[in-house]
Short mmCIF file of C-alpha atoms in Angstrom, two decimals:
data_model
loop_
_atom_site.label_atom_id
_atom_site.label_comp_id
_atom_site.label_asym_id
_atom_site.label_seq_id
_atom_site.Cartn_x
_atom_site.Cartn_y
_atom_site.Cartn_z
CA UNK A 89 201.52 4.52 62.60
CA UNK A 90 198.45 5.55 64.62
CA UNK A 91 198.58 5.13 68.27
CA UNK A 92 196.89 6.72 71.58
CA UNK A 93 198.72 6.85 74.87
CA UNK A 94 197.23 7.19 78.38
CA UNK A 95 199.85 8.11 81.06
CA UNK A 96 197.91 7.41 83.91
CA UNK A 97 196.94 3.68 84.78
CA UNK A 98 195.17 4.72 87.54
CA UNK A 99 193.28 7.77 88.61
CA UNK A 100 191.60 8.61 91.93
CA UNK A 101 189.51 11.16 93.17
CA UNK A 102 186.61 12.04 95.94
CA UNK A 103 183.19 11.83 95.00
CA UNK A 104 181.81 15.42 93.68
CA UNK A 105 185.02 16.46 92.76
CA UNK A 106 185.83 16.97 88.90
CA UNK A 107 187.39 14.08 87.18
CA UNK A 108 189.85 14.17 84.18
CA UNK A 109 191.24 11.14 82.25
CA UNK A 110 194.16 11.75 79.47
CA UNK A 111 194.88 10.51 76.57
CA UNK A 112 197.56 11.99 73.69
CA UNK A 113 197.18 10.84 70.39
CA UNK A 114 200.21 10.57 67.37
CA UNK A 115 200.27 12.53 64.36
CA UNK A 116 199.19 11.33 61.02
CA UNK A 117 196.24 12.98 59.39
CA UNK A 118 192.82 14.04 61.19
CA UNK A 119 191.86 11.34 63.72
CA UNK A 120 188.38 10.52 65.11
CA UNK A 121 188.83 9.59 68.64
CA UNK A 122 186.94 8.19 70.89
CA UNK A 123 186.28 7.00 74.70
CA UNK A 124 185.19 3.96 75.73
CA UNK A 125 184.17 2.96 79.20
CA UNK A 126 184.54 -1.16 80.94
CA UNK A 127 182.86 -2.48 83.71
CA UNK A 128 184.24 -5.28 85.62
CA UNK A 129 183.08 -8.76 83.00
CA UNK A 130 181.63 -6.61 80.39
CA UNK A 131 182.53 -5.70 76.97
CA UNK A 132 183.70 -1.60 75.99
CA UNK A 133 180.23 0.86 76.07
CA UNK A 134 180.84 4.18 73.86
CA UNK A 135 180.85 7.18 75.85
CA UNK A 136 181.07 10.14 73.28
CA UNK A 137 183.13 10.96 69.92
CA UNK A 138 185.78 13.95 68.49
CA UNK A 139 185.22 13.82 64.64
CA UNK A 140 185.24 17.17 63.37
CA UNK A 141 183.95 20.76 64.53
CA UNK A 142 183.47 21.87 68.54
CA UNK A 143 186.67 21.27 70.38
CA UNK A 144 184.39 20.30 73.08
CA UNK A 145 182.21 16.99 72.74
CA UNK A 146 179.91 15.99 75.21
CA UNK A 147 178.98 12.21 75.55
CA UNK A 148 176.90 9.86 78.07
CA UNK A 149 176.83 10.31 81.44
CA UNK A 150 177.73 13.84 81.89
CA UNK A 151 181.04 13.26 80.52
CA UNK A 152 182.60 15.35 78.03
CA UNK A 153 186.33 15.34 76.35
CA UNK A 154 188.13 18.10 74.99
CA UNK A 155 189.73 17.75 71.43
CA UNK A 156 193.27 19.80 71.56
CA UNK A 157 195.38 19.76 67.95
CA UNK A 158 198.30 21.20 69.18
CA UNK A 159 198.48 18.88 72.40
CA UNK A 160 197.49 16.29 70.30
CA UNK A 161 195.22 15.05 73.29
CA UNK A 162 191.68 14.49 73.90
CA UNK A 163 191.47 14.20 77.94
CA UNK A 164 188.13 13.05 79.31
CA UNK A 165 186.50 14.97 81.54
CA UNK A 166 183.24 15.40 84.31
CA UNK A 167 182.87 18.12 86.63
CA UNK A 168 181.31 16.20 89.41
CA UNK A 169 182.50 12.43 89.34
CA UNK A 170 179.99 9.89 91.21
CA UNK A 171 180.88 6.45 92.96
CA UNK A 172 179.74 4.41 89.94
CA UNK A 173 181.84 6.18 87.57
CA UNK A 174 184.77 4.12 88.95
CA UNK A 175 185.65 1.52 85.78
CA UNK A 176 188.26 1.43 83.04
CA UNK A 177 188.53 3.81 80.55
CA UNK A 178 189.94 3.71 76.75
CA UNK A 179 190.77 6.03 75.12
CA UNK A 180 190.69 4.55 71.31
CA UNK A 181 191.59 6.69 67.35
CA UNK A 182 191.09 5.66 64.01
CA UNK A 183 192.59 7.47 60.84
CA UNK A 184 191.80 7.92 57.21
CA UNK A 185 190.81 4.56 55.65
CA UNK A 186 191.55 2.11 58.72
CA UNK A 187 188.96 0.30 59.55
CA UNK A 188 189.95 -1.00 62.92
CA UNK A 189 190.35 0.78 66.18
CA UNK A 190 193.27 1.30 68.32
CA UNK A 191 193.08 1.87 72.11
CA UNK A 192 195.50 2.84 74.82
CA UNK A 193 196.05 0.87 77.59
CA UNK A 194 193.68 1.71 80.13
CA UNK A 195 193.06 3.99 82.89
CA UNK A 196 191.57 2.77 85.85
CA UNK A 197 189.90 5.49 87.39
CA UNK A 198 188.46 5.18 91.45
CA UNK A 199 186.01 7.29 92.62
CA UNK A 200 185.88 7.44 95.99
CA UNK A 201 183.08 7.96 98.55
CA UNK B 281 166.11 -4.57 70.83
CA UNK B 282 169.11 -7.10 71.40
CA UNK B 283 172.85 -5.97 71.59
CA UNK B 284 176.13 -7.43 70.78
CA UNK B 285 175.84 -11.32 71.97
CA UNK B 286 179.27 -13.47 72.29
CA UNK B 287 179.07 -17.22 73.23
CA UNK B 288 179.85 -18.99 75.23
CA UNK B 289 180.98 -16.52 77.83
CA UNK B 290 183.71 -18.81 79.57
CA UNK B 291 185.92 -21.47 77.85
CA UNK B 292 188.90 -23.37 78.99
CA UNK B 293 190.91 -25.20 76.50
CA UNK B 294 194.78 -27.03 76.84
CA UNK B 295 197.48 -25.88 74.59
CA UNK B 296 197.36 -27.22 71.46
CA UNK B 297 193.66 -27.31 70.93
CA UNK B 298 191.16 -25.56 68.97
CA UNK B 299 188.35 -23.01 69.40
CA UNK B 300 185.62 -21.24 68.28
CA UNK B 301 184.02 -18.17 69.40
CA UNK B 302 180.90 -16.93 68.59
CA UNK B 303 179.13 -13.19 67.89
CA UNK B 304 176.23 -12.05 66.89
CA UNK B 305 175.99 -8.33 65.78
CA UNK B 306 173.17 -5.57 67.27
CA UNK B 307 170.28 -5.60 64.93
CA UNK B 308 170.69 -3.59 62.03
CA UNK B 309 174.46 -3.74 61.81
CA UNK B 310 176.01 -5.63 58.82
CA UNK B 311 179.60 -5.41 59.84
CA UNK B 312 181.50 -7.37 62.78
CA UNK B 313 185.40 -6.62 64.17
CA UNK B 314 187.20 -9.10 66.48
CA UNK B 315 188.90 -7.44 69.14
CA UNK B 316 191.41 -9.67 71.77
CA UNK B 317 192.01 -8.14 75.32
CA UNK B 318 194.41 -9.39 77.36
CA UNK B 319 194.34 -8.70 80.82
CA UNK B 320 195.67 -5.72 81.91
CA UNK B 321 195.59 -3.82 78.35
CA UNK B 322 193.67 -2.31 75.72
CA UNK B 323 191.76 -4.44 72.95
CA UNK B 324 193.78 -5.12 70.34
CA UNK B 325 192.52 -5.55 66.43
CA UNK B 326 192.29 -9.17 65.21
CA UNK B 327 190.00 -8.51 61.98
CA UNK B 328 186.75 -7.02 60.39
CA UNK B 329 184.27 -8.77 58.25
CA UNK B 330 181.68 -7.51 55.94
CA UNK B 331 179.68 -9.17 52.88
CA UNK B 332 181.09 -12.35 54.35
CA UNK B 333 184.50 -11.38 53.79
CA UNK B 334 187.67 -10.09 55.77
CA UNK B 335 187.84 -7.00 54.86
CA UNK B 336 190.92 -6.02 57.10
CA UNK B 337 193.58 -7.78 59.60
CA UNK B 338 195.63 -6.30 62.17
CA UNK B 339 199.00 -8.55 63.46
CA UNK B 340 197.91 -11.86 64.35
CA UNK B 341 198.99 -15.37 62.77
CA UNK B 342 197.11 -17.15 60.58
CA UNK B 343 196.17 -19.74 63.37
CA UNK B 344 193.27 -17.06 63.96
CA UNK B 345 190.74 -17.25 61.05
CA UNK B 346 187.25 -16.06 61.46
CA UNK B 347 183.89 -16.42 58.73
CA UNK B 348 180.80 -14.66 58.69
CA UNK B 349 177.19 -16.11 57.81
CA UNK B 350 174.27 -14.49 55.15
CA UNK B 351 172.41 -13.31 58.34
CA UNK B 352 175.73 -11.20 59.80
CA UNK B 353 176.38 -13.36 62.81
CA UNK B 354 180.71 -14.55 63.09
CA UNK B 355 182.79 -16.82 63.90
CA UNK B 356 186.15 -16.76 65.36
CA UNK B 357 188.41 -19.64 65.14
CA UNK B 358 192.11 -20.09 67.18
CA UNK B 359 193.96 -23.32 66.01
CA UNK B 360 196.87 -24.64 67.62
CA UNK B 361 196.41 -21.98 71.39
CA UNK B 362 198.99 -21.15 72.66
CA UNK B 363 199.08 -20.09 76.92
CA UNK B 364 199.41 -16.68 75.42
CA UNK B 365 196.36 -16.78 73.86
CA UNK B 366 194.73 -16.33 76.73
CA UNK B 367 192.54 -13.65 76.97
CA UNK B 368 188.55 -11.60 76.29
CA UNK B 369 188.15 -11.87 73.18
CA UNK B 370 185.55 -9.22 71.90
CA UNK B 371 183.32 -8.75 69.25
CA UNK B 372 181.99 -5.18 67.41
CA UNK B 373 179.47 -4.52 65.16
CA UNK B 374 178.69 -1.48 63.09
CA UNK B 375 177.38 -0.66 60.20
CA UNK B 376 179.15 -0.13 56.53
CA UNK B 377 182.80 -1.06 56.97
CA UNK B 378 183.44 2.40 55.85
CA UNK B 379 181.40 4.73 58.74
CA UNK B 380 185.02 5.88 60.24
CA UNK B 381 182.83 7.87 62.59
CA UNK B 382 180.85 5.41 63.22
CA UNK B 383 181.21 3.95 66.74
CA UNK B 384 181.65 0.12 67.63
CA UNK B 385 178.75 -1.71 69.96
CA UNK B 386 180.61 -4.47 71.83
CA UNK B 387 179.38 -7.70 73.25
CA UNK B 388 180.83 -8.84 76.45
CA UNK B 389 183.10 -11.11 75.27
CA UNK B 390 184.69 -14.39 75.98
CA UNK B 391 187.18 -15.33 78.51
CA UNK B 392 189.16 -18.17 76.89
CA UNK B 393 191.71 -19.40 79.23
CA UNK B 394 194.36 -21.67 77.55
CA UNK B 395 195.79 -24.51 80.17
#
């Protein structure tokens, strides 16, 4: 079964210092993962995408996630993090012939000023 | 060029009752997923629709049904609610229910709170 973890509900760091988010993914096949970001009210916005190729995507934002097979992870990452980068993050994977998404739990991440 | 739009944005509804949510997808996308969040974790997968059919359905009882109309837009219906149905309930759209890579556009959901 498919499934993405994220061991950290919350995350905090100072503004201008780099930010990383994890997430580990299981097994089965080649996944495409992805990150999704929350605001407070609002529905999931796509931040970037690991399908195939560069170990190192870059998305929205300045944010960028590296894609590790033998880790199985896909950690989010920015190398200066900014006061309205604080929201929830999702990590989310999809294999094969699913057609649905499944996320992790959340990581709330603070930046702070 | 208009997003994801869910109505209405707020219900509240008493055990026992039914509901109906409603999404239309970002122009241009043919294919809408139903997503429910409750608080404090990730979305979880309700179902997809595409040519006006459910195409897939992840583990939720049959007291959640859904449609979808000629012009895309969806419908999702909860009989019976339960206090743990409370929740955001999201809608995606993409396009082709076959793009794997293919990320979802979300609306902003629906806070249904059950009474």
């Amino acid at each position: 079964a498919q499934s993405v973890a994220q061991p950290e509900d919350q995350v905090n760091v100072a503004e201008g210092n780099p930010l990383t988010v994890k997430c580990t993914y299981s097994v089965s096949g080649n996944p495409y993962l992805f990150w999704y970001v929350q605001y407070p009210n609002r529905g999931l916005q796509f931040l970037l995408k690991y399908i195939t190729g560069d170990n190192l995507v870059k998305g929205s934002y300045g944010f960028e996630a590296e894609f590790n097979k033998s880790q199985t992870s896909f950690h989010l990452k920015k190398p200066s993090a900014l006061v309205s980068d604080s929201a929830l993050y999702f990590c989310a994977v999809r294999y094969g012939s699913a057609r649905q998404l499944t996320f992790g739990s959340g990581t709330q991440l603070t930046v702070l000023p | 060029d208009a997003g994801v739009t869910q109505s209405p944005t707020h219900l509240i509804k008493t055990r026992g009752q039914q509901v109906t949510l409603r999404c239309s997808p970002k122009s241009g996308h043919d294919t809408v997923s139903w997503y429910q969040q409750a608080l404090g974790q990730g979305p979880q997968f309700i179902f997809q629709y595409y040519e006006e059919e459910e195409r897939q359905r992840g583990n939720f009882p049959d007291r959640f049904s859904g449609h979808q109309f000629p012009n895309y837009s969806s419908e999702l219906n909860v009989n019976a609610l339960l206090l743990g149905d409370s929740a955001l309930y999201l809608c995606a759209s993409s396009v082709g229910q076959s793009s794997y890579n293919s990320p979802l556009h979300f609306g902003n959901g629906t806070r249904l709170t059950v009474t």
